[in-house]
């Protein structure tokens, strides 16, 4: 009966992250650097809020858009953290993780044959849902511009078929963030065109330099902006499945119809947990960031000593070093590294072809794990690197 299945669904490829994570899990001494989730436990008060909700029989459906109380907390979070206002009654939707928010948003706006522009390399979760909605991804190559979307190049890709531009800053997989000036330049382009802007800002609380600049702080694009967020990364709550979608009422109204058709509502005990996270655990991301920053700096130093080029990321919890001077493809690199040294990383090609020549390393794991993984990787890289390309000063340190 395989012929009877939906072709687009059959053709979805399993994300590289999963493939290599599963292989690493099968090795007793495997070290997994593929993880896209914080390695910290969800804080106790958040867990207690969910337990109390269950004890109080808050186990049914909520309003389709989510508890008003949670939508108020979401609205207050954005107002207080980033300085812009979305009305909890009509402009905020609670979803089953950011993932469902993205899927429902895309299905609410896309028609067959529409194009969605994505700066690439980019998170592998978008492409399948764009295809499932019958639309076509169009890539803006950022690999030659330091993984920063060039506004003029973006503009050159916008055509009559473009329905939306989907951006993810801070970026998974590169860890890149943009400053105010760079955001202003992108907004200047987006403002001129009749396209929706879907901004996945799930890592906005994980920044290590300048504070995050949100597309939500530009009133000139408000009518066509859909902001996606959630507590998965900020509050170490990936398994609770709570995301948010913010946008003008006319858009949220239609996205809500898709959402209620596929989810009815987000899990109710998790919604209570999210209220606690947003109301009383605002300092948590900054505490986690202190640890992430130490790990990032330590791993960057080790990668550079190995002779691998890496941009110092200012957000999320990923590093995206170049492995071009090993002469291996990113898939070969990841497969051989895992086979020989039992260290799992994600090939850059998992994030579109524009990620070829790079690997993604997640530092959402302990410093011990990271340092052991770097020791093993150094042995592997030394064997494969084309020695002439190691800068002298770095070669002497390794
Ligand atoms: C850029 C990006 N957006 C969305 C998600 C999914 O978020 P959620 O767990 O809230 O569905 C991830 C998870 O890795 C991600 O990296």
PDB file of C-alpha atoms in Angstrom, residues 210-323:
ATOM      1  CA  UNK A 210      24.020  42.590  22.569  1.00  0.00           C
ATOM      2  CA  UNK A 211      20.436  42.048  23.760  1.00  0.00           C
ATOM      3  CA  UNK A 212      18.113  40.426  21.227  1.00  0.00           C
ATOM      4  CA  UNK A 213      16.448  42.733  18.698  1.00  0.00           C
ATOM      5  CA  UNK A 214      13.011  41.379  17.810  1.00  0.00           C
ATOM      6  CA  UNK A 215      11.117  41.950  14.576  1.00  0.00           C
ATOM      7  CA  UNK A 216       8.236  42.682  16.958  1.00  0.00           C
ATOM      8  CA  UNK A 217       9.812  46.020  17.814  1.00  0.00           C
ATOM      9  CA  UNK A 218       9.199  47.383  14.278  1.00  0.00           C
ATOM     10  CA  UNK A 219       5.652  48.790  14.071  1.00  0.00           C
ATOM     11  CA  UNK A 220       6.022  49.338  10.303  1.00  0.00           C
ATOM     12  CA  UNK A 221       5.833  45.564   9.656  1.00  0.00           C
ATOM     13  CA  UNK A 222       3.371  44.651  12.418  1.00  0.00           C
ATOM     14  CA  UNK A 223       0.456  43.943  10.080  1.00  0.00           C
ATOM     15  CA  UNK A 224       2.345  41.191   8.262  1.00  0.00           C
ATOM     16  CA  UNK A 225       4.524  39.827  11.059  1.00  0.00           C
ATOM     17  CA  UNK A 226       3.971  36.478  12.759  1.00  0.00           C
ATOM     18  CA  UNK A 227       6.218  35.960  15.753  1.00  0.00           C
ATOM     19  CA  UNK A 228       6.863  32.420  16.962  1.00  0.00           C
ATOM     20  CA  UNK A 229       8.331  31.680  20.376  1.00  0.00           C
ATOM     21  CA  UNK A 230       7.922  29.381  23.370  1.00  0.00           C
ATOM     22  CA  UNK A 231       9.407  28.150  26.625  1.00  0.00           C
ATOM     23  CA  UNK A 232      11.243  25.089  25.206  1.00  0.00           C
ATOM     24  CA  UNK A 233      14.700  26.643  25.053  1.00  0.00           C
ATOM     25  CA  UNK A 234      14.379  29.600  27.435  1.00  0.00           C
ATOM     26  CA  UNK A 235      13.079  27.559  30.372  1.00  0.00           C
ATOM     27  CA  UNK A 236      14.408  24.111  29.583  1.00  0.00           C
ATOM     28  CA  UNK A 237      10.904  22.853  28.820  1.00  0.00           C
ATOM     29  CA  UNK A 238      11.207  21.033  25.486  1.00  0.00           C
ATOM     30  CA  UNK A 239       9.052  18.102  26.596  1.00  0.00           C
ATOM     31  CA  UNK A 240       6.232  20.275  27.934  1.00  0.00           C
ATOM     32  CA  UNK A 241       5.290  21.349  24.407  1.00  0.00           C
ATOM     33  CA  UNK A 242       4.300  24.981  24.867  1.00  0.00           C
ATOM     34  CA  UNK A 243       4.838  27.536  22.107  1.00  0.00           C
ATOM     35  CA  UNK A 244       3.387  30.959  21.322  1.00  0.00           C
ATOM     36  CA  UNK A 245       2.327  32.654  18.098  1.00  0.00           C
ATOM     37  CA  UNK A 246       1.823  36.425  18.135  1.00  0.00           C
ATOM     38  CA  UNK A 247       0.399  38.464  15.301  1.00  0.00           C
ATOM     39  CA  UNK A 248      -2.325  40.852  14.211  1.00  0.00           C
ATOM     40  CA  UNK A 249      -5.847  39.653  14.948  1.00  0.00           C
ATOM     41  CA  UNK A 250      -6.784  38.853  11.319  1.00  0.00           C
ATOM     42  CA  UNK A 251      -3.842  36.444  11.057  1.00  0.00           C
ATOM     43  CA  UNK A 252      -4.223  34.845  14.500  1.00  0.00           C
ATOM     44  CA  UNK A 253      -7.905  34.243  13.777  1.00  0.00           C
ATOM     45  CA  UNK A 254      -7.025  31.987  10.791  1.00  0.00           C
ATOM     46  CA  UNK A 255      -3.986  30.357  12.417  1.00  0.00           C
ATOM     47  CA  UNK A 256      -6.263  29.545  15.380  1.00  0.00           C
ATOM     48  CA  UNK A 257      -8.630  27.691  13.052  1.00  0.00           C
ATOM     49  CA  UNK A 258      -5.802  25.452  11.842  1.00  0.00           C
ATOM     50  CA  UNK A 259      -4.533  25.017  15.414  1.00  0.00           C
ATOM     51  CA  UNK A 260      -7.915  24.021  16.810  1.00  0.00           C
ATOM     52  CA  UNK A 261      -8.336  21.543  13.980  1.00  0.00           C
ATOM     53  CA  UNK A 262      -5.041  19.778  14.690  1.00  0.00           C
ATOM     54  CA  UNK A 263      -4.582  20.248  18.462  1.00  0.00           C
ATOM     55  CA  UNK A 264      -7.798  21.668  19.991  1.00  0.00           C
ATOM     56  CA  UNK A 265      -5.520  23.287  22.554  1.00  0.00           C
ATOM     57  CA  UNK A 266      -2.069  22.912  24.130  1.00  0.00           C
ATOM     58  CA  UNK A 267      -1.692  20.568  27.127  1.00  0.00           C
ATOM     59  CA  UNK A 268      -3.409  22.210  30.095  1.00  0.00           C
ATOM     60  CA  UNK A 269      -1.018  21.228  32.920  1.00  0.00           C
ATOM     61  CA  UNK A 270       1.843  22.439  30.714  1.00  0.00           C
ATOM     62  CA  UNK A 271       0.057  25.766  30.254  1.00  0.00           C
ATOM     63  CA  UNK A 272       0.033  26.230  34.051  1.00  0.00           C
ATOM     64  CA  UNK A 273       3.735  25.360  34.125  1.00  0.00           C
ATOM     65  CA  UNK A 274       4.391  28.003  31.449  1.00  0.00           C
ATOM     66  CA  UNK A 275       2.566  30.680  33.494  1.00  0.00           C
ATOM     67  CA  UNK A 276       4.958  29.961  36.364  1.00  0.00           C
ATOM     68  CA  UNK A 277       7.959  30.039  34.021  1.00  0.00           C
ATOM     69  CA  UNK A 278       7.031  33.411  32.524  1.00  0.00           C
ATOM     70  CA  UNK A 279       5.790  35.065  35.721  1.00  0.00           C
ATOM     71  CA  UNK A 280       8.376  33.874  38.226  1.00  0.00           C
ATOM     72  CA  UNK A 281      11.386  32.361  36.456  1.00  0.00           C
ATOM     73  CA  UNK A 282      12.480  35.245  34.247  1.00  0.00           C
ATOM     74  CA  UNK A 283      16.088  35.111  35.437  1.00  0.00           C
ATOM     75  CA  UNK A 284      16.528  31.442  34.463  1.00  0.00           C
ATOM     76  CA  UNK A 285      17.767  32.005  30.885  1.00  0.00           C
ATOM     77  CA  UNK A 286      20.462  34.430  32.083  1.00  0.00           C
ATOM     78  CA  UNK A 287      21.669  31.838  34.608  1.00  0.00           C
ATOM     79  CA  UNK A 288      21.842  29.138  31.936  1.00  0.00           C
ATOM     80  CA  UNK A 289      23.566  31.565  29.577  1.00  0.00           C
ATOM     81  CA  UNK A 290      26.456  32.031  32.032  1.00  0.00           C
ATOM     82  CA  UNK A 291      27.178  28.319  31.767  1.00  0.00           C
ATOM     83  CA  UNK A 292      26.594  28.204  27.995  1.00  0.00           C
ATOM     84  CA  UNK A 293      29.012  31.074  27.477  1.00  0.00           C
ATOM     85  CA  UNK A 294      31.805  29.303  29.397  1.00  0.00           C
ATOM     86  CA  UNK A 295      31.266  26.171  27.336  1.00  0.00           C
ATOM     87  CA  UNK A 296      31.096  28.097  24.066  1.00  0.00           C
ATOM     88  CA  UNK A 297      34.382  29.877  24.793  1.00  0.00           C
ATOM     89  CA  UNK A 298      36.135  26.666  25.816  1.00  0.00           C
ATOM     90  CA  UNK A 299      34.977  24.758  22.716  1.00  0.00           C
ATOM     91  CA  UNK A 300      35.789  27.621  20.343  1.00  0.00           C
ATOM     92  CA  UNK A 301      39.313  27.715  21.736  1.00  0.00           C
ATOM     93  CA  UNK A 302      39.740  23.978  21.223  1.00  0.00           C
ATOM     94  CA  UNK A 303      38.335  24.076  17.671  1.00  0.00           C
ATOM     95  CA  UNK A 304      40.668  26.892  16.712  1.00  0.00           C
ATOM     96  CA  UNK A 305      43.624  25.010  18.193  1.00  0.00           C
ATOM     97  CA  UNK A 306      42.673  22.082  15.971  1.00  0.00           C
ATOM     98  CA  UNK A 307      42.879  24.394  12.957  1.00  0.00           C
ATOM     99  CA  UNK A 308      39.124  24.604  12.338  1.00  0.00           C
ATOM    100  CA  UNK A 309      37.669  27.989  11.477  1.00  0.00           C
ATOM    101  CA  UNK A 310      34.650  28.980  13.538  1.00  0.00           C
ATOM    102  CA  UNK A 311      32.617  32.145  13.899  1.00  0.00           C
ATOM    103  CA  UNK A 312      32.095  33.060  17.559  1.00  0.00           C
ATOM    104  CA  UNK A 313      28.338  32.655  17.937  1.00  0.00           C
ATOM    105  CA  UNK A 314      26.405  35.252  19.926  1.00  0.00           C
ATOM    106  CA  UNK A 315      23.183  33.302  20.424  1.00  0.00           C
ATOM    107  CA  UNK A 316      21.456  29.915  20.741  1.00  0.00           C
ATOM    108  CA  UNK A 317      23.738  27.058  21.909  1.00  0.00           C
ATOM    109  CA  UNK A 318      25.377  25.869  18.722  1.00  0.00           C
ATOM    110  CA  UNK A 319      28.764  26.217  17.045  1.00  0.00           C
ATOM    111  CA  UNK A 320      29.098  25.847  13.292  1.00  0.00           C
ATOM    112  CA  UNK A 321      32.778  25.287  12.487  1.00  0.00           C
ATOM    113  CA  UNK A 322      34.101  24.826   8.966  1.00  0.00           C
ATOM    114  CA  UNK A 323      35.583  21.409   8.264  1.00  0.00           C
TER     115      UNK A 323
END
